[in-house]
Amino acid sequence: MAQLLYARDSSQKHMSATRRHLRLCKQVKNTQGLVKQITPAYQLVTEKDQELQAQKLVREDRYDDMLMADNQLDDMVRNLFRRCEEYDRIYPGEPVLLQIFPEGKFSHIINMKREDEPAVVEKMAMRLENLGEKHALHVSGQELRLCINNSRKAIRAYQEALQVLKVCETECEMACTALRRQYENNYLDARKQLGKVLAERLFPKLNVGSKSDKAPAAEA
């Protein structure tokens, strides 16, 4: 019996099997009907798979962007901590480090979930702004807010990419289901029309590369 497709098979395997089936059909007379009835499902899987692969690239890019924005925000926090330390050394009578970093450290901030970090850093920006516009560290608040906005934007973009990817995966799975059913229907129709022996020839062996497919070793 011809090897059929299964739900566990990838979209690439669905397309590969169908492409080969179409090629074989075109080498046998009176199979135009088989070609015609499976082509729409094959084209749909091809289209949905292309969309899926493209969205996977988008997801990767958005993930990279999110990490970059998060790293830049972390660097800004580190730099601010050092600025506060330096300011306190120069102006020991006007310490600001504990005003901006109440816990006296920054590691817990840069190590928290990246989705939560912007809100925490925004509080730091507000503390900086409360120092007054004439304060030497006031400008750091504006720099923080820029990184905060970039981080939030990158996080949202990544989350949206994940949602779109999930939709693409679902649509591709549905298209594969339709193609898989039509592939089996083509086999049943081919048997009715051409008989078992000829029908078997229209469906490729899917496990290419097994031991039985290897050419015999050359004689010494």
Coordinates of C-alpha atoms in Angstrom, one line a residue:
M1 CA 0.0 0.0 0.0
A2 CA 1.2 3.5 -0.7
Q3 CA 2.7 5.5 2.2
L4 CA 0.2 8.1 3.3
L5 CA 0.7 11.2 5.3
Y6 CA 0.0 11.6 9.1
A7 CA -0.8 14.5 11.4
R8 CA 2.6 14.3 12.9
D9 CA 4.3 14.9 9.6
S10 CA 5.7 18.4 8.9
S11 CA 4.3 20.7 6.3
Q12 CA 7.5 20.2 4.4
K13 CA 6.8 16.5 4.2
H14 CA 3.3 17.2 3.1
M15 CA 4.5 19.4 0.3
S16 CA 7.3 17.1 -0.7
A17 CA 5.1 14.0 -0.9
T18 CA 2.5 15.9 -2.9
R19 CA 5.0 17.5 -5.3
R20 CA 6.4 14.0 -6.0
H21 CA 2.9 12.6 -6.4
L22 CA 2.1 15.3 -8.9
R23 CA 5.2 14.6 -10.9
L24 CA 4.5 10.9 -11.0
C25 CA 0.9 11.5 -12.1
K26 CA 2.1 13.6 -15.0
Q27 CA 4.0 10.6 -16.3
V28 CA 0.9 8.4 -16.5
K29 CA -2.0 8.8 -18.8
N30 CA -5.5 9.7 -17.6
T31 CA -4.4 11.1 -14.2
Q32 CA -5.4 14.7 -15.0
G33 CA -8.3 14.4 -12.6
L34 CA -6.0 13.4 -9.7
V35 CA -3.8 16.4 -10.4
K36 CA -6.7 18.8 -10.6
Q37 CA -8.3 17.7 -7.4
I38 CA -5.2 17.9 -5.2
T39 CA -3.5 21.0 -6.6
P40 CA -5.6 23.6 -4.7
A41 CA -4.9 21.9 -1.4
Y42 CA -1.2 21.6 -2.3
Q43 CA -1.0 25.3 -3.3
L44 CA -2.7 26.3 0.0
V45 CA -0.2 24.5 2.1
T46 CA 2.6 26.0 0.1
E47 CA 1.2 29.5 0.7
K48 CA 0.5 28.9 4.4
D49 CA 4.0 27.4 4.9
Q50 CA 5.6 30.4 3.2
E51 CA 3.7 32.7 5.5
L52 CA 4.7 30.6 8.5
Q53 CA 8.4 30.5 7.6
A54 CA 8.3 34.3 7.0
Q55 CA 6.7 34.9 10.4
K56 CA 9.3 32.7 12.1
L57 CA 11.9 35.1 10.8
V58 CA 9.9 38.0 12.1
R59 CA 9.6 36.4 15.5
E60 CA 13.4 35.8 15.6
D61 CA 14.0 39.5 14.6
R62 CA 11.6 40.8 17.2
Y63 CA 13.2 38.6 19.9
D64 CA 16.6 39.9 19.0
D65 CA 15.3 43.5 19.1
M66 CA 13.7 42.8 22.5
L67 CA 17.0 41.5 23.9
M68 CA 18.9 44.4 22.5
A69 CA 16.5 47.0 24.0
D70 CA 16.6 45.1 27.3
N71 CA 20.4 45.1 27.3
Q72 CA 20.5 48.8 26.6
L73 CA 18.2 49.5 29.4
D74 CA 20.4 47.4 31.7
D75 CA 23.4 49.3 30.6
M76 CA 21.6 52.6 31.4
V77 CA 20.8 51.4 34.9
R78 CA 24.4 50.4 35.5
N79 CA 25.7 53.7 34.2
L80 CA 23.2 55.6 36.3
F81 CA 24.4 53.7 39.4
R82 CA 28.0 54.7 38.7
R83 CA 27.0 58.3 38.1
C84 CA 25.2 58.4 41.4
E85 CA 28.3 56.9 43.1
E86 CA 30.5 59.5 41.5
Y87 CA 28.1 62.3 42.4
D88 CA 28.1 61.2 46.0
R89 CA 31.9 61.2 46.1
I90 CA 32.0 64.7 44.7
Y91 CA 29.1 66.1 46.8
P92 CA 29.1 64.0 50.0
G93 CA 26.7 66.4 51.6
E94 CA 24.1 65.9 48.9
P95 CA 24.0 62.1 48.5
V96 CA 21.6 60.8 45.8
L97 CA 22.4 57.1 45.4
L98 CA 20.0 55.9 48.0
Q99 CA 17.3 58.3 46.7
I100 CA 17.5 56.7 43.2
F101 CA 18.5 53.2 44.3
P102 CA 16.8 52.8 47.7
E103 CA 18.2 49.3 48.1
G104 CA 21.7 50.5 47.4
K105 CA 22.3 48.2 44.5
F106 CA 21.1 47.6 40.9
S107 CA 21.6 43.9 40.3
H108 CA 18.0 43.0 41.3
I109 CA 16.7 45.4 38.6
I110 CA 18.7 44.2 35.7
N111 CA 18.1 40.5 36.6
M112 CA 14.3 40.8 36.9
K113 CA 11.9 39.7 34.2
R114 CA 12.4 42.0 31.2
E115 CA 8.6 42.6 31.0
D116 CA 8.7 44.0 34.6
E117 CA 11.9 46.0 34.4
P118 CA 10.5 49.1 32.5
A119 CA 8.0 49.9 35.2
V120 CA 10.6 49.6 37.9
V121 CA 13.1 51.8 36.0
E122 CA 10.4 54.3 35.3
K123 CA 10.1 54.9 39.1
M124 CA 13.8 55.7 39.0
A125 CA 13.3 58.2 36.2
M126 CA 10.6 59.9 38.3
R127 CA 13.0 60.1 41.3
L128 CA 15.6 61.7 39.0
E129 CA 13.1 64.2 37.8
N130 CA 12.2 65.1 41.3
L131 CA 15.7 66.2 41.9
G132 CA 14.9 69.3 39.8
E133 CA 15.8 70.4 36.3
K134 CA 19.0 72.1 37.5
H135 CA 20.4 69.0 39.1
A136 CA 23.3 67.4 37.3
L137 CA 21.6 64.0 37.1
H138 CA 18.3 65.4 35.9
V139 CA 19.2 64.6 32.3
S140 CA 19.7 61.0 33.1
G141 CA 15.9 60.7 33.7
Q142 CA 15.3 61.6 30.1
E143 CA 17.8 59.1 28.9
L144 CA 16.1 56.4 31.1
R145 CA 12.7 57.2 29.6
L146 CA 14.0 56.8 26.1
C147 CA 15.4 53.3 26.9
I148 CA 12.2 52.5 28.8
N149 CA 10.0 53.3 25.8
N150 CA 12.3 51.4 23.5
S151 CA 12.1 48.3 25.7
R152 CA 8.4 48.5 26.0
K153 CA 8.0 48.9 22.3
A154 CA 10.3 45.9 21.6
I155 CA 8.4 43.7 24.1
R156 CA 5.0 44.6 22.5
A157 CA 6.4 43.9 19.1
Y158 CA 7.7 40.5 20.2
Q159 CA 4.4 39.6 21.8
E160 CA 2.5 40.6 18.7
A161 CA 4.9 38.5 16.6
L162 CA 4.2 35.5 18.8
Q163 CA 0.4 35.9 18.4
V164 CA 0.7 36.2 14.6
L165 CA 3.0 33.2 14.5
K166 CA 0.4 31.2 16.5
V167 CA -2.3 32.1 13.9
C168 CA 0.1 31.1 11.1
E169 CA 0.8 27.8 12.7
T170 CA -2.9 27.0 13.1
E171 CA -3.7 28.0 9.5
C172 CA -0.8 25.8 8.2
E173 CA -2.0 22.9 10.3
M174 CA -5.5 23.2 8.9
A175 CA -4.2 23.4 5.4
C176 CA -2.1 20.3 6.0
T177 CA -5.1 18.4 7.3
A178 CA -7.0 19.2 4.1
L179 CA -4.1 18.2 1.9
R180 CA -3.5 15.0 3.9
R181 CA -7.1 14.0 3.4
Q182 CA -7.0 14.8 -0.3
Y183 CA -3.8 12.8 -0.6
E184 CA -5.5 9.7 0.8
N185 CA -8.6 10.4 -1.4
N186 CA -6.3 10.6 -4.5
Y187 CA -4.9 7.1 -3.6
L188 CA -8.4 5.7 -3.2
D189 CA -9.5 7.3 -6.5
A190 CA -6.4 6.1 -8.3
R191 CA -7.1 2.5 -7.2
K192 CA -10.6 2.7 -8.5
Q193 CA -9.5 4.2 -11.7
L194 CA -6.3 2.5 -12.5
G195 CA -6.1 -0.5 -10.3
K196 CA -3.9 -1.2 -7.3
V197 CA -0.6 -1.9 -9.2
L198 CA -0.6 1.3 -11.3
A199 CA -2.0 3.4 -8.5
E200 CA 0.9 2.4 -6.2
R201 CA 3.3 3.9 -8.7
L202 CA 1.7 7.3 -8.4
F203 CA 2.7 7.7 -4.7
P204 CA 6.3 8.1 -3.8
K205 CA 8.2 6.2 -1.1
L206 CA 8.4 8.7 1.7
N207 CA 11.2 7.2 3.7
V208 CA 13.9 7.9 1.2
G209 CA 17.4 6.9 2.4
S210 CA 16.5 3.6 4.2
K211 CA 19.0 0.7 3.9
S212 CA 16.8 -0.9 1.2
D213 CA 17.3 2.1 -1.0
K214 CA 21.1 2.1 -0.9
A215 CA 22.9 1.0 -4.0
P216 CA 24.9 -2.3 -3.7
A217 CA 28.6 -1.9 -2.9
A218 CA 31.0 -2.0 -5.8
E219 CA 32.9 -5.2 -6.3
A220 CA 36.5 -5.2 -5.6

